[in-house]
Short mmCIF file of C-alpha atoms (C1' of nucleotides) in Angstrom, two decimals:
data_model
loop_
_atom_site.label_atom_id
_atom_site.label_comp_id
_atom_site.label_asym_id
_atom_site.label_seq_id
_atom_site.Cartn_x
_atom_site.Cartn_y
_atom_site.Cartn_z
CA MET A 1 -19.11 86.38 31.35
CA SER A 2 -15.59 86.63 31.67
CA LEU A 3 -14.49 87.56 27.98
CA PRO A 4 -16.16 91.03 28.10
CA HIS A 5 -14.67 91.92 31.18
CA ALA A 6 -11.45 90.41 30.26
CA ILE A 7 -11.86 92.86 27.19
CA LEU A 8 -12.81 96.01 29.26
CA THR A 9 -9.63 95.58 31.35
CA ALA A 10 -7.38 94.98 28.35
CA LEU A 11 -9.15 98.17 26.92
CA LEU A 12 -8.91 100.41 30.29
CA GLU A 13 -5.28 99.53 30.25
CA LYS A 14 -5.02 100.69 26.57
CA PRO A 15 -7.36 101.65 23.85
CA SER A 16 -6.84 99.31 20.92
CA SER A 17 -8.55 97.99 17.84
CA GLY A 18 -9.97 94.34 17.21
CA LEU A 19 -6.82 92.92 16.05
CA GLU A 20 -4.48 94.41 18.54
CA LEU A 21 -6.51 92.93 21.12
CA THR A 22 -6.16 89.62 19.58
CA ARG A 23 -2.59 89.64 20.03
CA ARG A 24 -2.60 91.11 23.61
CA PHE A 25 -5.13 88.13 23.99
CA ASP A 26 -2.18 85.84 22.30
CA LYS A 27 0.43 87.15 24.84
CA SER A 28 -0.17 88.48 28.45
CA ILE A 29 -3.81 87.97 28.89
CA GLY A 30 -4.24 84.97 26.85
CA PHE A 31 -1.72 83.35 29.74
CA PHE A 32 -5.23 82.79 31.76
CA TRP A 33 -8.15 83.54 29.62
CA SER A 34 -7.70 83.11 25.90
CA ALA A 35 -9.70 84.08 22.87
CA THR A 36 -9.91 84.01 19.25
CA HIS A 37 -10.48 87.33 16.82
CA GLN A 38 -14.00 85.88 16.11
CA GLN A 39 -14.60 85.87 19.81
CA ILE A 40 -13.26 89.29 20.30
CA TYR A 41 -14.78 91.08 17.55
CA ARG A 42 -18.58 89.57 18.44
CA GLU A 43 -17.65 90.95 21.92
CA LEU A 44 -16.74 94.25 20.79
CA GLY A 45 -19.87 94.59 18.99
CA ARG A 46 -22.00 93.88 21.55
CA LEU A 47 -20.21 95.82 24.54
CA GLU A 48 -20.21 99.22 21.97
CA GLN A 49 -24.18 98.35 21.60
CA SER A 50 -24.51 98.18 25.21
CA GLY A 51 -22.83 101.33 25.59
CA LEU A 52 -20.11 100.09 27.87
CA ILE A 53 -17.35 100.94 25.07
CA ARG A 54 -17.48 103.10 21.96
CA SER A 55 -15.46 103.10 18.55
CA LEU A 56 -13.26 106.42 18.34
CA PRO A 57 -14.60 108.49 15.73
CA GLN A 58 -13.10 106.77 12.20
CA PRO A 59 -13.88 105.66 9.04
CA PRO A 60 -16.31 102.49 9.83
CA SER A 61 -15.64 100.64 6.07
CA ARG A 62 -14.90 96.98 6.37
CA GLY A 63 -10.95 96.61 6.30
CA GLN A 64 -10.36 99.60 8.01
CA ARG A 65 -8.85 99.46 11.57
CA LYS A 66 -10.91 100.39 14.25
CA GLU A 67 -10.15 101.69 17.77
CA TYR A 68 -12.52 101.40 20.98
CA GLU A 69 -12.05 102.98 24.41
CA VAL A 70 -13.77 102.34 27.60
CA LEU A 71 -17.07 104.72 28.66
CA PRO A 72 -17.72 105.17 32.02
CA ALA A 73 -20.34 102.91 32.40
CA GLY A 74 -17.75 100.16 31.34
CA ARG A 75 -15.53 101.08 33.82
CA ALA A 76 -18.45 100.63 36.38
CA ALA A 77 -19.94 97.35 35.03
CA LEU A 78 -16.00 96.00 35.38
CA VAL A 79 -15.74 97.43 39.06
CA GLU A 80 -19.32 95.73 39.81
CA TRP A 81 -17.98 92.44 38.25
CA VAL A 82 -14.88 92.32 40.29
CA ALA A 83 -16.57 92.81 43.41
CA GLN A 84 -19.13 89.75 42.57
CA PRO A 85 -18.54 86.43 44.08
CA GLN A 86 -18.02 83.63 41.63
CA ASP A 87 -17.45 79.95 42.48
CA PRO A 88 -14.38 78.30 41.06
CA LYS A 89 -15.32 76.21 37.92
CA ALA A 90 -15.17 72.56 38.40
CA ILE A 91 -12.19 70.86 36.70
CA ARG A 92 -12.45 69.69 33.10
CA GLU A 93 -8.85 68.20 32.14
CA PRO A 94 -9.07 65.52 29.49
CA LEU A 95 -5.66 64.23 30.15
CA LEU A 96 -7.03 63.15 33.64
CA LEU A 97 -9.97 61.59 31.62
CA ARG A 98 -7.70 59.91 29.33
CA LEU A 99 -5.93 58.47 31.98
CA ARG A 100 -8.91 57.11 33.79
CA ALA A 101 -10.30 55.72 30.53
CA ALA A 102 -6.79 53.79 30.15
CA ALA A 103 -7.18 52.39 33.40
CA THR A 104 -10.11 50.53 32.23
CA VAL A 105 -9.36 49.71 28.36
CA GLY A 106 -5.52 49.80 28.42
CA GLY A 107 -3.23 52.90 27.53
CA ARG A 108 -0.78 51.76 24.62
CA GLY A 109 1.24 54.77 23.68
CA LEU A 110 0.24 56.99 26.50
CA ALA A 111 3.80 57.37 27.89
CA GLU A 112 4.41 59.32 24.67
CA GLU A 113 1.61 61.40 24.79
CA LEU A 114 2.59 62.44 28.67
CA GLU A 115 6.21 63.38 27.29
CA ARG A 116 4.58 65.33 25.02
CA HIS A 117 2.84 67.46 27.40
CA LEU A 118 5.47 67.31 29.59
CA GLU A 119 7.79 69.02 27.01
CA LEU A 120 4.80 71.54 26.58
CA HIS A 121 4.77 72.43 30.07
CA GLU A 122 8.27 72.93 30.42
CA ARG A 123 8.35 75.35 27.45
CA GLN A 124 5.36 77.37 29.15
CA LEU A 125 6.96 77.59 32.47
CA ALA A 126 10.07 78.97 30.67
CA GLU A 127 8.30 81.66 29.21
CA TYR A 128 6.47 82.46 32.46
CA LEU A 129 10.09 82.60 34.17
CA GLU A 130 11.41 84.67 31.60
CA ILE A 131 8.62 87.26 31.59
CA GLU A 132 9.04 87.27 35.43
CA ARG A 133 12.41 87.92 35.25
CA ASN A 134 11.91 90.74 32.75
CA ASP A 135 8.92 92.11 34.55
CA PHE A 136 9.49 91.63 37.97
CA PRO A 137 13.24 91.96 38.46
CA LEU A 138 13.13 92.98 42.30
CA GLU A 139 9.92 93.52 44.27
CA HIS A 140 8.86 96.65 44.06
CA ALA A 141 6.41 97.75 46.53
CA ALA A 142 3.48 99.34 44.39
CA GLU A 143 0.29 97.74 44.79
CA GLU A 144 -0.70 97.43 41.31
CA ASN A 145 2.62 95.47 40.31
CA ARG A 146 2.06 92.98 43.62
CA LEU A 147 -1.03 91.76 41.83
CA GLN A 148 0.12 91.07 38.72
CA HIS A 149 2.88 89.51 40.24
CA ARG A 150 0.45 87.26 42.18
CA VAL A 151 -1.27 86.43 38.82
CA LEU A 152 2.28 85.64 37.23
CA SER A 153 2.86 83.41 39.93
CA ALA A 154 -0.27 81.71 39.57
CA GLY A 155 0.83 80.44 36.10
CA ILE A 156 4.23 79.36 36.84
CA GLY A 157 2.94 77.73 39.77
CA LEU A 158 0.23 75.59 37.69
CA GLU A 159 2.98 75.06 35.22
CA GLN A 160 5.15 73.84 37.85
CA PHE A 161 2.56 71.35 39.26
CA TRP A 162 2.04 69.64 35.76
CA VAL A 163 5.77 69.28 34.92
CA GLU A 164 6.17 67.59 38.19
CA TRP A 165 3.00 65.35 38.09
CA LEU A 166 3.55 64.33 34.94
CA ARG A 167 7.34 63.50 35.40
CA GLU A 168 5.86 61.35 38.48
CA THR A 169 3.24 60.02 36.42
CA LEU A 170 5.88 58.75 33.72
CA ALA A 171 7.64 57.23 36.69
CA VAL A 172 4.99 55.07 37.67
CA LEU A 173 4.07 54.13 33.83
CA ARG A 174 7.30 53.23 32.30
CA PRO A 175 8.02 50.34 34.29
CA GLY A 176 4.85 49.34 33.96
CA VAL A 177 3.05 49.47 30.43
CA MET B 1 -15.04 65.66 22.71
CA SER B 2 -14.64 64.25 25.95
CA LEU B 3 -18.25 63.81 27.40
CA PRO B 4 -18.63 61.04 25.34
CA HIS B 5 -15.60 59.07 26.21
CA ALA B 6 -15.93 60.05 29.79
CA ILE B 7 -19.82 58.06 29.83
CA LEU B 8 -18.08 55.28 27.82
CA THR B 9 -15.50 55.02 30.26
CA ALA B 10 -17.92 54.96 33.22
CA LEU B 11 -20.50 52.49 31.31
CA LEU B 12 -17.30 50.01 31.01
CA GLU B 13 -16.90 49.88 34.57
CA LYS B 14 -20.57 49.77 35.37
CA PRO B 15 -23.71 49.45 33.01
CA SER B 16 -25.71 52.42 34.26
CA SER B 17 -29.05 54.29 34.12
CA GLY B 18 -28.87 58.28 33.02
CA LEU B 19 -29.39 58.97 36.72
CA GLU B 20 -27.04 56.71 38.30
CA LEU B 21 -24.36 58.29 35.74
CA THR B 22 -25.33 61.74 36.69
CA ARG B 23 -24.49 60.44 40.06
CA ARG B 24 -21.17 58.75 39.52
CA PHE B 25 -20.16 62.18 37.85
CA ASP B 26 -20.92 64.11 41.01
CA LYS B 27 -18.35 61.99 42.78
CA SER B 28 -15.39 60.18 41.35
CA ILE B 29 -15.60 61.08 37.46
CA GLY B 30 -17.03 64.86 38.36
CA PHE B 31 -13.60 65.19 39.95
CA PHE B 32 -11.94 65.89 36.96
CA TRP B 33 -14.93 66.08 34.24
CA SER B 34 -18.03 67.51 35.24
CA ALA B 35 -21.50 67.27 33.59
CA THR B 36 -25.28 67.33 34.50
CA HIS B 37 -27.95 65.22 33.74
CA GLN B 38 -29.27 67.42 30.76
CA GLN B 39 -25.94 66.78 29.12
CA ILE B 40 -25.58 62.84 30.00
CA TYR B 41 -29.14 62.37 28.83
CA ARG B 42 -28.47 63.93 25.23
CA GLU B 43 -25.21 62.32 24.84
CA LEU B 44 -26.51 59.21 26.10
CA GLY B 45 -29.01 59.36 23.17
CA ARG B 46 -26.27 60.24 20.74
CA LEU B 47 -24.06 57.44 21.71
CA GLU B 48 -27.27 54.88 21.15
CA GLN B 49 -27.88 56.44 17.65
CA SER B 50 -24.23 55.91 16.77
CA GLY B 51 -24.21 52.07 17.79
CA LEU B 52 -21.85 52.91 20.51
CA ILE B 53 -23.65 51.62 23.34
CA ARG B 54 -27.31 49.96 23.45
CA SER B 55 -30.22 50.05 26.16
CA LEU B 56 -30.72 47.18 27.84
CA PRO B 57 -34.14 45.56 27.10
CA GLN B 58 -36.85 47.62 29.02
CA PRO B 59 -40.00 49.42 29.09
CA PRO B 60 -39.25 52.86 27.01
CA SER B 61 -41.64 54.54 28.65
CA ARG B 62 -40.63 58.29 30.15
CA GLY B 63 -40.56 58.05 33.91
CA GLN B 64 -38.87 54.43 33.50
CA ARG B 65 -35.05 53.89 34.40
CA LYS B 66 -33.69 53.05 31.17
CA GLU B 67 -29.66 51.01 31.57
CA TYR B 68 -27.00 51.11 28.81
CA GLU B 69 -24.27 49.07 27.98
CA VAL B 70 -21.35 49.80 25.71
CA LEU B 71 -20.87 47.92 22.58
CA PRO B 72 -17.88 46.43 21.31
CA ALA B 73 -17.75 49.41 18.92
CA GLY B 74 -17.70 51.70 21.79
CA ARG B 75 -15.07 50.22 23.66
CA ALA B 76 -12.83 50.56 20.00
CA ALA B 77 -13.86 54.27 19.80
CA LEU B 78 -12.63 54.95 23.51
CA VAL B 79 -9.49 52.77 22.81
CA GLU B 80 -8.54 54.97 19.71
CA TRP B 81 -9.62 58.46 21.75
CA VAL B 82 -7.11 57.31 24.90
CA ALA B 83 -4.30 56.85 22.31
CA GLN B 84 -4.78 60.12 20.08
CA PRO B 85 -3.01 63.18 20.71
CA GLN B 86 -4.74 66.32 22.08
CA ASP B 87 -2.98 69.43 23.17
CA PRO B 88 -3.75 70.86 26.95
CA LYS B 89 -6.20 73.56 26.66
CA ALA B 90 -5.57 77.20 27.35
CA ILE B 91 -5.84 78.31 31.04
CA ARG B 92 -9.52 80.02 31.58
CA GLU B 93 -9.55 81.22 35.29
CA PRO B 94 -11.80 83.78 36.17
CA LEU B 95 -10.34 84.53 39.38
CA LEU B 96 -6.91 85.42 37.80
CA LEU B 97 -8.87 87.72 35.57
CA ARG B 98 -10.54 89.45 38.43
CA LEU B 99 -7.15 89.97 40.02
CA ARG B 100 -5.88 91.22 37.05
CA ALA B 101 -8.98 93.63 36.55
CA ALA B 102 -8.48 94.99 39.99
CA ALA B 103 -5.04 95.92 39.36
CA THR B 104 -6.51 98.50 37.01
CA VAL B 105 -9.98 99.26 38.94
CA GLY B 106 -8.98 98.63 42.42
CA GLY B 107 -10.15 95.47 44.29
CA ARG B 108 -12.74 96.68 47.12
CA GLY B 109 -13.84 93.42 49.06
CA LEU B 110 -11.55 91.28 46.82
CA ALA B 111 -9.69 89.83 50.19
CA GLU B 112 -13.05 88.25 51.33
CA GLU B 113 -13.49 86.43 47.92
CA LEU B 114 -10.22 85.23 47.97
CA GLU B 115 -10.99 83.77 51.73
CA ARG B 116 -14.12 82.30 50.33
CA HIS B 117 -12.12 80.49 47.69
CA LEU B 118 -9.12 79.56 49.94
CA GLU B 119 -12.30 77.65 52.38
CA LEU B 120 -13.47 75.80 48.97
CA HIS B 121 -10.22 74.50 48.08
CA GLU B 122 -9.37 73.44 51.24
CA ARG B 123 -12.78 71.29 51.72
CA GLN B 124 -12.20 70.01 48.35
CA LEU B 125 -8.39 68.98 49.29
CA ALA B 126 -9.59 67.43 52.41
CA GLU B 127 -12.63 65.27 50.34
CA TYR B 128 -9.35 63.99 48.20
CA LEU B 129 -7.09 63.16 51.17
CA GLU B 130 -10.14 61.51 53.06
CA ILE B 131 -10.79 59.32 49.37
CA GLU B 132 -7.09 58.93 48.84
CA ARG B 133 -6.81 57.24 53.03
CA ASN B 134 -10.17 55.26 52.18
CA ASP B 135 -9.13 53.67 48.46
CA PHE B 136 -5.34 53.78 48.45
CA PRO B 137 -4.47 52.70 51.99
CA LEU B 138 -1.09 51.35 50.88
CA GLU B 139 0.42 51.06 47.69
CA HIS B 140 -0.45 48.03 45.70
CA ALA B 141 1.21 47.09 43.02
CA ALA B 142 -1.53 46.57 40.66
CA GLU B 143 -1.20 48.59 37.55
CA GLU B 144 -4.91 49.65 37.10
CA ASN B 145 -4.92 51.11 40.77
CA ARG B 146 -1.68 53.14 40.19
CA LEU B 147 -3.24 55.16 37.31
CA GLN B 148 -6.17 55.89 39.42
CA HIS B 149 -4.21 57.13 42.33
CA ARG B 150 -2.43 59.30 39.83
CA VAL B 151 -5.46 60.86 38.86
CA LEU B 152 -6.43 61.14 42.28
CA SER B 153 -2.91 63.11 42.99
CA ALA B 154 -3.51 65.47 40.10
CA GLY B 155 -6.70 66.34 41.90
CA ILE B 156 -4.92 66.88 45.57
CA GLY B 157 -1.79 68.65 44.04
CA LEU B 158 -3.79 71.05 42.24
CA GLU B 159 -6.15 72.01 45.41
CA GLN B 160 -2.87 72.22 47.17
CA PHE B 161 -1.64 74.63 44.76
CA TRP B 162 -4.62 76.73 45.20
CA VAL B 163 -4.38 76.74 48.80
CA GLU B 164 -0.88 77.65 49.01
CA TRP B 165 -1.48 80.61 46.27
CA LEU B 166 -4.39 81.81 47.70
CA ARG B 167 -2.84 82.05 51.43
CA GLU B 168 0.38 83.94 49.89
CA THR B 169 -1.81 86.16 47.80
CA LEU B 170 -3.90 87.30 50.93
CA ALA B 171 -0.65 88.01 52.73
CA VAL B 172 0.40 89.98 49.86
CA LEU B 173 -3.01 91.85 49.86
CA ARG B 174 -4.26 91.99 53.65
CA PRO B 175 -1.52 94.96 54.76
CA GLY B 176 -2.25 96.65 51.43
CA VAL B 177 -5.68 96.87 50.39
"C1'" DA C 1 -54.54 61.26 48.11
"C1'" DT C 2 -51.00 63.75 48.55
"C1'" DT C 3 -46.14 64.47 49.06
"C1'" DT C 4 -41.92 63.23 47.91
"C1'" DA C 5 -37.99 61.30 45.53
"C1'" DC C 6 -36.63 59.15 41.45
"C1'" DA C 7 -36.35 59.29 36.48
"C1'" DT C 8 -35.86 61.09 31.51
"C1'" DG C 9 -36.36 64.54 29.06
"C1'" DT C 10 -37.46 69.95 26.21
"C1'" DA C 11 -36.00 74.63 25.34
"C1'" DA C 12 -33.60 78.76 25.45
"C1'" DG C 13 -29.17 81.08 25.46
"C1'" DG C 14 -24.83 81.71 25.77
"C1'" DG C 15 -19.90 81.06 24.70
"C1'" DG C 16 -15.99 78.79 22.08
"C1'" DT C 17 -14.20 76.58 17.72
"C1'" DT C 18 -13.23 75.83 12.93
"C1'" DA C 19 -13.63 77.62 8.63
"C1'" DC C 20 -14.30 80.66 5.43
"C1'" DA C 21 -15.37 85.63 3.40
"C1'" DT C 22 -13.87 90.53 2.24
"C1'" DG C 23 -12.03 94.94 1.90
"C1'" DA C 24 -7.54 97.75 2.68
"C1'" DT C 25 -2.89 98.65 2.85
"C1'" DT C 26 2.10 97.50 2.17
"C1'" DT C 27 5.89 95.06 -1.06
"C1'" DG C 28 7.92 93.25 -4.67
"C1'" DC D 1 -0.23 94.63 -10.91
"C1'" DA D 2 0.41 90.59 -8.21
"C1'" DA D 3 0.80 88.77 -3.68
"C1'" DA D 4 1.39 89.04 0.84
"C1'" DT D 5 -0.23 91.10 5.14
"C1'" DC D 6 -3.31 93.72 7.66
"C1'" DA D 7 -8.03 94.07 9.31
"C1'" DT D 8 -12.75 93.24 10.04
"C1'" DG D 9 -16.17 90.39 10.15
"C1'" DT D 10 -19.99 85.83 8.98
"C1'" DA D 11 -21.40 81.36 9.23
"C1'" DA D 12 -22.20 76.79 11.05
"C1'" DC D 13 -21.54 73.67 14.41
"C1'" DC D 14 -20.88 72.21 19.27
"C1'" DC D 15 -20.68 72.12 24.02
"C1'" DC D 16 -22.50 73.79 28.39
"C1'" DT D 17 -25.83 75.92 31.67
"C1'" DT D 18 -30.03 77.30 33.44
"C1'" DA D 19 -34.61 76.65 33.73
"C1'" DC D 20 -38.53 74.09 33.19
"C1'" DA D 21 -41.81 69.80 31.77
"C1'" DT D 22 -43.65 65.34 32.37
"C1'" DG D 23 -44.38 60.66 34.17
"C1'" DT D 24 -43.43 56.94 37.81
"C1'" DA D 25 -42.92 54.56 42.42
"C1'" DA D 26 -42.60 54.84 46.89
"C1'" DA D 27 -43.88 56.96 51.66
"C1'" DT D 28 -46.95 59.17 55.21
#
DNA sequence: ATTTACATGTAAGGGGTTACATGATTTG
DNA sequence: CAAATCATGTAACCCCTTACATGTAAAT
């Protein structure tokens, strides 16, 4: 049940059309919750039917841009969701699974794959650090900014972890296999 | 397409029944790929139909234990899967989403939730460290063991990251909200 | 004999992924 | 006017989650 609330948050920050939302999910929000345009359109329809958002008066024809805004009920639903306890979800990391399988059946070519992942994570880390430089140049005191900075820090920390772990794992793998 | 390969790996390590697999997924394998018994039974059926595993000759009545083993075709499929490149999946972390939503609509009670998560991650970390002490007491040279140790290290590192991040975030949140 | 644990399964619903379809607007 | 781009949507498929159903074996 996270996607509808991700959309509500995005719409509260700024009323948008489906495609605009898709683009924002490709950037900032998508860093910790990704979604395709198909998911977003489906969810926008549901949210409108539930009375949590409404489309601004505009021609509802097919190829026409349709902008949505959050209704009070939507804001209330989001507030409630934020306060609700939710357990962290179990890890589902295919790469670790493949490493474990490789321990059993042998891992020819696995080092190349790990290097590829290392590059991807290095690139993502660089992107996050760039954002941090741009958006949080110095520690301002505003509460809102501090929370957003913590979210970005999580992304940075996770990427740093993977970069480090992949480097160590490659060091273990290289001389052996 | 990870679950069938997780099951193949588990069955290669030791032929098992559905319930036995479920228990092993609750322990070691489940640390990075969780699965419920419903998923496992369904997947076992598919794998058998595809000719990748077979059930050992036994009464196929309903409440009766049914043991499976991997066929050569299954092992081959696993080897191929291990070698195949797969991009890391995008992060989907509801807690970060909630933090971002809290930055917009306010986060009453969020500190308690973060503390709860902190405890959960501390407990998980302790469990991983316990396993490390038991299963990898000193660095043996066996390649197989080293890979499995790297997998466990990933779990430990991720939990350490979350513990640290949650503590810092609580420090930011506490005086403010 | 009843309860408890073991063991395998079914059903319904939600969410995500991929491929495809269609209309409107801009640009050459 | 043809092509590219913007924009909204449909359809099919797979996976995961939750709740429930059913049968067997062991314990009291």
